[in-house]
Short mmCIF file of C-alpha atoms and ligand atoms in Angstrom, two decimals:
data_model
loop_
_atom_site.label_atom_id
_atom_site.label_comp_id
_atom_site.label_asym_id
_atom_site.label_seq_id
_atom_site.Cartn_x
_atom_site.Cartn_y
_atom_site.Cartn_z
CA LEU A 1 49.66 181.92 68.69
CA ASN A 2 52.36 184.27 69.95
CA GLU A 3 51.98 188.04 70.23
CA THR A 4 52.64 188.60 66.52
CA GLY A 5 49.79 186.29 65.66
CA LYS A 6 52.04 183.51 64.43
CA THR A 7 52.62 179.98 65.64
CA ASP A 8 56.05 178.39 65.96
CA SER A 9 55.40 175.98 63.09
CA GLY A 10 55.69 177.53 59.65
CA ALA A 11 53.11 175.32 57.94
CA ALA A 12 50.54 176.07 60.60
CA VAL A 13 51.06 179.80 60.06
CA ILE A 14 50.21 179.47 56.40
CA ILE A 15 47.19 177.20 56.73
CA ALA A 16 45.92 179.35 59.59
CA SER A 17 46.20 182.42 57.35
CA LYS A 18 43.04 184.25 56.38
CA LYS A 19 44.54 184.75 52.92
CA PRO A 20 43.19 182.16 50.45
CA PHE A 21 46.35 182.40 48.31
CA LEU A 22 48.54 181.44 51.29
CA GLN A 23 46.08 178.77 52.40
CA VAL A 24 46.39 176.98 49.05
CA LEU A 25 50.19 177.30 48.94
CA GLY A 26 50.33 175.93 52.49
CA GLY A 27 48.50 172.77 51.50
CA GLY A 28 45.02 173.82 52.61
CA THR A 29 41.83 173.92 50.57
CA THR A 30 39.51 176.79 49.63
CA ALA A 31 36.04 176.79 48.06
CA ARG A 32 37.46 178.10 44.78
CA PRO A 33 40.98 178.80 43.54
CA PRO A 34 42.59 182.12 44.48
CA ILE A 35 43.54 184.32 41.53
CA TRP A 36 46.23 186.82 40.58
CA LEU A 37 47.82 187.52 37.19
CA MET A 38 51.45 187.73 36.17
CA ARG A 39 52.29 191.33 35.19
CA GLN A 40 48.93 192.45 36.63
CA ALA A 41 50.35 195.97 37.04
CA GLY A 42 51.18 197.36 33.63
CA ARG A 43 50.42 199.26 30.49
CA TYR A 44 46.96 197.71 29.88
CA LEU A 45 45.78 199.89 32.81
CA PRO A 46 45.31 203.62 32.12
CA GLU A 47 46.12 204.41 35.76
CA TYR A 48 49.48 202.63 35.35
CA ARG A 49 50.29 204.67 32.24
CA ALA A 50 49.49 207.87 34.14
CA THR A 51 51.78 206.99 37.08
CA ARG A 52 54.46 205.72 34.70
CA ALA A 53 54.46 209.11 32.94
CA ARG A 54 55.05 210.89 36.27
CA ALA A 55 57.98 208.63 37.19
CA GLY A 56 60.39 209.42 34.36
CA SER A 57 62.20 206.27 33.24
CA PHE A 58 60.97 202.76 33.94
CA LEU A 59 63.87 202.11 36.36
CA ASP A 60 63.00 205.38 38.16
CA LEU A 61 59.55 203.90 38.71
CA CYS A 62 61.04 200.65 40.07
CA TYR A 63 63.19 202.60 42.56
CA ASN A 64 60.50 205.08 43.66
CA PRO A 65 58.72 203.47 46.64
CA GLU A 66 55.76 205.86 46.63
CA LEU A 67 54.98 205.31 42.95
CA ALA A 68 55.90 201.59 42.95
CA ILE A 69 53.51 201.02 45.89
CA GLU A 70 50.82 202.91 43.97
CA VAL A 71 51.14 200.83 40.77
CA THR A 72 51.30 197.59 42.79
CA LEU A 73 47.97 198.44 44.41
CA GLN A 74 46.19 199.65 41.25
CA PRO A 75 45.14 196.16 40.03
CA ILE A 76 44.20 195.17 43.60
CA ARG A 77 41.82 198.12 43.91
CA ARG A 78 40.34 197.54 40.47
CA PHE A 79 39.94 193.73 40.51
CA GLY A 80 40.39 192.58 44.13
CA PHE A 81 42.97 189.90 43.31
CA ASP A 82 43.98 187.48 46.08
CA ALA A 83 47.63 188.52 45.84
CA ALA A 84 49.60 191.65 45.02
CA ILE A 85 53.00 191.24 43.36
CA LEU A 86 55.76 193.70 44.16
CA PHE A 87 56.18 196.17 41.31
CA SER A 88 59.79 195.97 40.16
CA ASP A 89 61.67 194.14 37.41
CA ILE A 90 64.02 191.17 37.16
CA MET A 91 66.71 193.52 35.76
CA VAL A 92 67.28 195.27 39.12
CA VAL A 93 69.60 192.43 40.22
CA PRO A 94 72.19 192.86 37.43
CA HIS A 95 71.79 196.61 37.87
CA ALA A 96 72.53 196.32 41.62
CA LEU A 97 75.59 194.19 40.79
CA GLY A 98 76.97 197.13 38.84
CA GLN A 99 75.98 196.29 35.26
CA LYS A 100 74.71 199.17 33.13
CA VAL A 101 70.94 198.63 32.55
CA TRP A 102 68.41 200.85 30.82
CA PHE A 103 64.95 200.42 29.23
CA GLU A 104 64.32 201.51 25.69
CA GLU A 105 60.78 202.58 24.79
CA GLY A 106 59.11 199.90 22.67
CA VAL A 107 62.15 197.59 22.91
CA GLY A 108 62.58 196.54 26.55
CA PRO A 109 65.66 196.05 28.70
CA ARG A 110 69.12 196.88 27.35
CA LEU A 111 72.36 196.03 29.15
CA GLU A 112 76.05 196.57 28.55
CA PRO A 113 76.85 192.91 27.81
CA VAL A 114 79.06 190.65 29.93
CA THR A 115 80.23 187.96 27.51
CA ALA A 116 83.08 186.03 29.17
CA ALA A 117 84.31 184.96 32.61
CA ASP A 118 87.17 187.49 32.64
CA GLU A 119 84.56 190.29 32.60
CA LEU A 120 82.81 189.06 35.76
CA ASP A 121 85.04 191.15 38.03
CA ARG A 122 83.12 194.18 36.71
CA LEU A 123 80.25 192.92 38.90
CA SER A 124 80.32 193.29 42.68
CA TYR A 125 78.21 193.58 45.82
CA ASP A 126 79.61 197.04 46.67
CA GLY A 127 76.39 198.93 45.88
CA PHE A 128 73.98 195.99 46.02
CA GLU A 129 72.01 196.76 49.18
CA GLN A 130 72.05 200.49 48.52
CA VAL A 131 70.59 200.14 45.01
CA LEU A 132 67.95 197.66 46.20
CA GLY A 133 67.03 199.56 49.38
CA PRO A 134 64.09 201.37 47.73
CA VAL A 135 62.67 198.01 46.55
CA TYR A 136 62.62 196.74 50.15
CA GLN A 137 60.94 200.00 51.20
CA THR A 138 58.32 199.36 48.52
CA VAL A 139 57.71 195.84 49.88
CA ALA A 140 57.28 197.20 53.42
CA GLY A 141 54.93 199.93 52.18
CA ILE A 142 52.71 197.50 50.24
CA ALA A 143 52.59 195.15 53.24
CA ARG A 144 51.24 198.02 55.35
CA GLU A 145 48.50 198.80 52.81
CA LEU A 146 47.10 195.33 52.08
CA ASP A 147 44.00 194.06 53.87
CA ASP A 148 43.98 190.73 55.69
CA SER A 149 42.71 188.74 52.70
CA THR A 150 45.35 189.81 50.15
CA ALA A 151 48.84 188.28 50.13
CA LEU A 152 52.08 189.95 49.03
CA ILE A 153 54.35 188.19 46.54
CA GLY A 154 58.02 189.10 46.15
CA PHE A 155 59.95 187.92 43.09
CA ALA A 156 63.20 187.66 41.19
CA GLY A 157 64.36 186.40 37.83
CA ALA A 158 65.99 182.96 37.84
CA PRO A 159 69.74 182.84 37.10
CA TRP A 160 69.53 181.48 33.53
CA THR A 161 66.91 184.04 32.44
CA VAL A 162 68.73 186.96 34.06
CA ALA A 163 72.09 185.71 32.71
CA SER A 164 70.65 185.54 29.19
CA TYR A 165 69.83 189.28 29.30
CA MET A 166 73.22 190.06 30.89
CA VAL A 167 75.12 188.21 28.17
CA GLU A 168 72.96 189.13 25.15
CA GLY A 169 72.70 192.77 26.23
CA GLY A 170 68.89 192.56 26.08
CA GLY A 171 66.18 190.27 24.78
CA SER A 172 67.12 187.59 22.27
CA ARG A 173 65.49 185.32 19.71
CA ASP A 174 68.01 182.45 19.77
CA PHE A 175 70.17 183.06 22.89
CA ALA A 176 73.23 182.41 20.69
CA LYS A 177 75.72 184.36 22.85
CA ALA A 178 74.49 183.01 26.19
CA LYS A 179 74.47 179.43 24.86
CA ALA A 180 77.87 179.83 23.21
CA TRP A 181 79.33 180.81 26.59
CA ALA A 182 77.45 178.07 28.51
CA TYR A 183 78.41 175.32 26.04
CA GLY A 184 81.93 176.56 25.25
CA ASP A 185 83.09 177.51 28.76
CA PRO A 186 80.77 175.79 31.25
CA GLU A 187 83.07 176.44 34.24
CA GLY A 188 83.20 180.16 33.45
CA PHE A 189 79.44 180.35 32.86
CA GLN A 190 78.91 178.46 36.14
CA ARG A 191 80.67 181.35 37.90
CA LEU A 192 78.07 183.78 36.50
CA ILE A 193 75.22 181.44 37.51
CA ASP A 194 76.72 181.00 41.01
CA LEU A 195 77.00 184.77 41.40
CA LEU A 196 73.33 185.11 40.43
CA VAL A 197 72.29 182.32 42.82
CA GLU A 198 73.99 184.18 45.68
CA ALA A 199 72.54 187.58 44.64
CA THR A 200 69.05 186.11 44.22
CA VAL A 201 69.12 184.42 47.65
CA ARG A 202 70.13 187.72 49.28
CA TYR A 203 67.52 189.68 47.31
CA LEU A 204 64.61 187.29 47.99
CA SER A 205 65.49 186.88 51.67
CA ALA A 206 65.55 190.66 52.10
CA GLN A 207 62.10 190.89 50.46
CA VAL A 208 60.75 188.36 52.98
CA GLU A 209 62.31 190.34 55.82
CA ALA A 210 60.59 193.47 54.47
CA GLY A 211 57.17 191.76 54.38
CA ALA A 212 56.84 189.49 51.32
CA GLU A 213 54.68 186.45 52.23
CA ALA A 214 55.45 184.29 49.19
CA LEU A 215 58.06 184.37 46.43
CA GLN A 216 58.03 183.67 42.70
CA LEU A 217 61.13 182.87 40.68
CA PHE A 218 60.68 183.66 36.96
CA ASP A 219 62.67 181.45 34.57
CA SER A 220 60.98 182.84 31.50
CA TRP A 221 63.52 181.40 29.05
CA ALA A 222 64.01 177.90 30.51
CA GLY A 223 62.42 176.54 27.33
CA ALA A 224 65.36 177.73 25.23
CA LEU A 225 67.58 174.99 26.67
CA PRO A 226 67.78 171.26 25.84
CA GLU A 227 67.47 168.75 28.69
CA ARG A 228 71.05 168.50 29.93
CA ALA A 229 71.58 172.27 29.89
CA LEU A 230 68.17 172.94 31.41
CA ARG A 231 68.95 170.64 34.34
CA ARG A 232 72.29 172.34 34.96
CA TRP A 233 71.39 176.01 34.37
CA CYS A 234 67.71 176.09 35.45
CA LEU A 235 66.80 173.16 37.71
CA ALA A 236 70.02 172.99 39.78
CA PRO A 237 70.19 176.76 40.49
CA ALA A 238 66.47 176.82 41.37
CA MET A 239 66.99 173.95 43.84
CA GLU A 240 69.87 175.82 45.42
CA ILE A 241 67.90 179.07 45.72
CA VAL A 242 64.85 177.31 47.19
CA ARG A 243 67.03 175.40 49.68
CA ARG A 244 68.94 178.48 50.82
CA VAL A 245 65.94 180.83 51.08
CA LYS A 246 64.02 178.19 53.04
CA GLN A 247 67.00 177.68 55.34
CA GLN A 248 66.52 181.31 56.40
CA HIS A 249 62.73 181.47 56.01
CA PRO A 250 61.33 177.93 56.34
CA SER A 251 57.68 178.93 56.09
CA VAL A 252 57.78 181.14 52.99
CA PRO A 253 56.13 179.41 50.00
CA ILE A 254 58.08 179.55 46.74
CA ILE A 255 56.55 179.39 43.26
CA LEU A 256 58.77 178.49 40.34
CA PHE A 257 57.99 179.40 36.71
CA PRO A 258 60.24 177.31 34.43
CA ARG A 259 58.46 178.53 31.32
CA GLY A 260 58.76 176.13 28.38
CA ALA A 261 60.16 173.24 30.46
CA GLY A 262 57.67 170.83 28.83
CA MET A 263 57.84 167.31 30.24
CA LEU A 264 60.61 168.45 32.59
CA TYR A 265 57.89 170.22 34.64
CA ARG A 266 57.54 166.80 36.28
CA ASP A 267 61.24 166.85 37.27
CA PHE A 268 60.87 170.36 38.69
CA ALA A 269 57.90 169.11 40.72
CA LEU A 270 59.88 166.16 42.10
CA GLU A 271 63.28 167.79 42.59
CA SER A 272 63.17 171.58 42.89
CA GLY A 273 61.77 171.81 46.42
CA ALA A 274 59.38 174.59 45.29
CA ASP A 275 55.89 174.60 46.80
CA ALA A 276 54.21 175.44 43.50
CA LEU A 277 54.93 175.45 39.78
CA SER A 278 53.54 178.08 37.45
CA LEU A 279 52.46 176.35 34.23
CA ASP A 280 52.97 177.99 30.84
CA THR A 281 50.16 178.01 28.25
CA MET A 282 51.53 174.97 26.38
CA VAL A 283 51.37 172.45 29.26
CA PRO A 284 48.44 170.06 28.61
CA LEU A 285 45.95 170.27 31.49
CA ALA A 286 45.27 166.57 32.08
CA TRP A 287 49.01 165.82 32.00
CA ALA A 288 49.62 168.63 34.50
CA ARG A 289 46.92 167.23 36.80
CA ASP A 290 48.33 163.68 36.73
CA ARG A 291 52.08 164.41 36.65
CA VAL A 292 52.59 167.79 38.33
CA GLN A 293 49.60 168.64 40.55
CA SER A 294 49.98 165.17 42.10
CA GLU A 295 53.26 166.47 43.61
CA VAL A 296 52.92 170.25 44.11
CA VAL A 297 50.45 173.13 43.91
CA VAL A 298 50.00 174.33 40.33
CA GLN A 299 49.42 177.86 39.08
CA GLY A 300 48.23 178.90 35.66
CA ASN A 301 47.81 178.73 32.80
CA LEU A 302 45.33 180.78 30.75
CA ASP A 303 46.56 182.15 27.44
CA PRO A 304 47.01 185.93 28.04
CA ILE A 305 45.71 186.67 24.55
CA LEU A 306 42.26 185.48 25.69
CA LEU A 307 42.18 188.73 27.73
CA VAL A 308 42.50 190.64 24.47
CA THR A 309 39.63 188.77 22.78
CA GLY A 310 37.32 188.01 25.73
CA GLY A 311 33.89 186.47 25.09
CA GLU A 312 33.15 182.79 24.62
CA ALA A 313 36.79 181.83 23.95
CA LEU A 314 37.78 183.34 27.31
CA ARG A 315 34.94 181.54 29.12
CA ARG A 316 35.88 178.21 27.50
CA GLY A 317 39.57 178.64 28.35
CA VAL A 318 38.80 179.45 31.98
CA LEU A 319 36.41 176.49 32.37
CA ASP A 320 38.93 174.07 30.81
CA ILE A 321 41.42 175.00 33.54
CA LEU A 322 38.90 174.98 36.38
CA GLU A 323 37.31 171.68 35.32
CA THR A 324 40.65 169.88 34.97
CA LEU A 325 42.77 171.43 37.73
CA GLY A 326 40.17 173.04 39.99
CA SER A 327 39.62 170.03 42.27
CA GLY A 328 43.28 169.92 43.29
CA PRO A 329 45.54 172.66 44.65
CA LEU A 330 45.35 175.48 42.08
CA VAL A 331 46.19 179.17 41.97
CA PHE A 332 44.42 180.61 38.95
CA ASN A 333 46.75 182.67 36.76
CA LEU A 334 47.89 183.21 33.18
CA GLY A 335 50.45 181.01 31.42
CA ALA A 336 52.58 184.12 30.68
CA GLY A 337 52.45 187.80 31.54
CA ILE A 338 49.45 189.95 30.64
CA VAL A 339 49.93 191.93 27.40
CA PRO A 340 49.48 195.72 26.95
CA SER A 341 46.52 195.20 24.58
CA ALA A 342 44.52 193.23 27.20
CA ASP A 343 41.11 194.77 27.89
CA PRO A 344 40.60 195.60 31.60
CA GLN A 345 36.91 194.65 31.24
CA HIS A 346 37.94 191.13 30.18
CA VAL A 347 40.16 190.92 33.28
CA ALA A 348 37.14 191.85 35.40
CA ASP A 349 35.09 189.18 33.55
CA LEU A 350 37.82 186.61 34.27
CA VAL A 351 37.82 187.35 38.01
CA GLU A 352 34.03 187.04 38.07
CA LEU A 353 34.14 183.69 36.22
CA VAL A 354 36.69 182.21 38.65
CA ARG A 355 34.95 183.61 41.75
CA GLY A 356 31.57 182.34 40.55
CA TRP A 357 32.75 178.81 39.77
CA ARG A 358 31.41 175.85 41.76
CA ALA A 359 33.45 172.66 41.65
O1 CP3 B 1 53.76 191.36 37.57
C1 CP3 B 1 53.77 192.57 37.95
O2 CP3 B 1 52.80 193.32 37.87
C2 CP3 B 1 55.03 193.04 38.66
C3 CP3 B 1 56.01 193.66 37.86
C4 CP3 B 1 56.88 192.91 36.86
C5 CP3 B 1 57.45 193.59 35.75
N1 CP3 B 1 58.32 192.75 35.14
C6 CP3 B 1 57.13 194.98 35.38
C7 CP3 B 1 57.43 195.46 34.01
C8 CP3 B 1 57.39 191.60 36.85
C9 CP3 B 1 57.08 190.44 37.77
C10 CP3 B 1 58.31 191.53 35.76
C11 CP3 B 1 59.08 190.31 35.43
C12 CP3 B 1 59.91 190.29 34.22
N2 CP3 B 1 60.59 191.34 33.65
C13 CP3 B 1 60.22 189.12 33.48
C14 CP3 B 1 59.76 187.73 33.82
C15 CP3 B 1 58.33 187.50 33.51
C16 CP3 B 1 57.99 187.50 32.05
O3 CP3 B 1 57.12 188.30 31.68
O4 CP3 B 1 58.53 186.68 31.31
C17 CP3 B 1 61.05 189.50 32.41
C18 CP3 B 1 61.61 188.58 31.34
C19 CP3 B 1 61.29 190.89 32.54
C20 CP3 B 1 62.15 191.75 31.68
C21 CP3 B 1 61.39 192.80 31.00
N3 CP3 B 1 60.90 193.93 31.64
C22 CP3 B 1 61.05 192.88 29.64
C23 CP3 B 1 61.39 191.83 28.60
C24 CP3 B 1 60.36 194.07 29.46
C25 CP3 B 1 59.88 194.64 28.15
C26 CP3 B 1 58.64 193.98 27.69
C27 CP3 B 1 57.46 194.74 28.21
O5 CP3 B 1 56.52 194.10 28.70
O6 CP3 B 1 57.48 195.97 28.11
C28 CP3 B 1 60.24 194.70 30.73
C29 CP3 B 1 59.54 195.97 31.05
C30 CP3 B 1 58.48 195.92 32.09
N4 CP3 B 1 58.57 195.24 33.27
C31 CP3 B 1 57.24 196.63 32.05
C32 CP3 B 1 56.58 196.32 33.25
C33 CP3 B 1 55.25 196.86 33.69
C34 CP3 B 1 56.79 197.55 30.94
C35 CP3 B 1 57.67 198.75 30.91
C36 CP3 B 1 56.95 200.08 30.75
O7 CP3 B 1 56.03 200.39 31.53
O8 CP3 B 1 57.36 200.84 29.87
#
């Protein structure tokens, strides 16, 4: 070990970590799976709603290090998860590239749409680092606050998912505009994807430099694309991002969430270069064990609605995952983000179930 407590070999750093989450991602084993939950900071927590009200707009909260650090730590204090995830949003990247972004109460993100290649020159790196500076300050502040058993996850949206919001001007049911561009002008759409690959590599690398110990790339809408398009617009850009971030930071584990990829989860496991795949709720557990966990660490995949209902259905859902995936490398998580109507008591019950499990 050198004076910073790290060895020269990246893998050794991770396995030697005291943090169970990093041990599992580094290929080590722990008595029981570490646990954190996607969107663990959010409206289901009264303390989040109180801080959110002080911040002003949602983007103001994302760019306020003091308050963003506070909401990141709220679920850690309450539940003692094995990892904290930076509080921010995937929309800060298009915003930092100069696109107009705002959040509408009860609707979600809204953007001034970019619909064709000749509009791409509206986007630039001129203000990129300045806009994202507060996010890196947040990362550094969280890193200072965490104890030596809790890891810090940085994140970004994957190019296809972020592009879909940029092109549609917000959320979408059918992705008609984004697909029309991708299918009708693939070279032009590739320029948007390439721009997002570059921006995402810069953004994730800067998070690592500020103190993020692992990264997650959210491709929440991968499942909207058929095979050929999914390989080109989701798998290939993810490979490129993983390769380039690891070139700069070889020891940082990367988790990929190609939500809805179905049987192509196997191809992501074999080809993406990611250390772990986050499974959505639809992936069958035994298939995931045999075809995905055989290649990479898996994370997931409890139905978030079980945290609304709780009780026996929650217990059964948790045990199904632990009994099928718990003997291999597993990070316990949800198969999608937590919902605002989740009951914090059921989240506490979930943590107790996972922590109390014996393989
Ligand atoms: O996980 C965490 O606790 C960290 C914070 C985080 C947020 N968004 C905060 C947030 C993370 C990791 C995200 C990722 C994100 N954001 C994704 C990918 C993951 C997923 O859930 O599919 C996507 C698609 C977005 C875009 C986005 N942001 C949408 C569609 C919405 C509206 C829906 C909603 O949940 O309100 C948001 C807003 C948002 N991002 C909120 C939070 C806590 C709620 C906003 C509020 O407090 O008013």
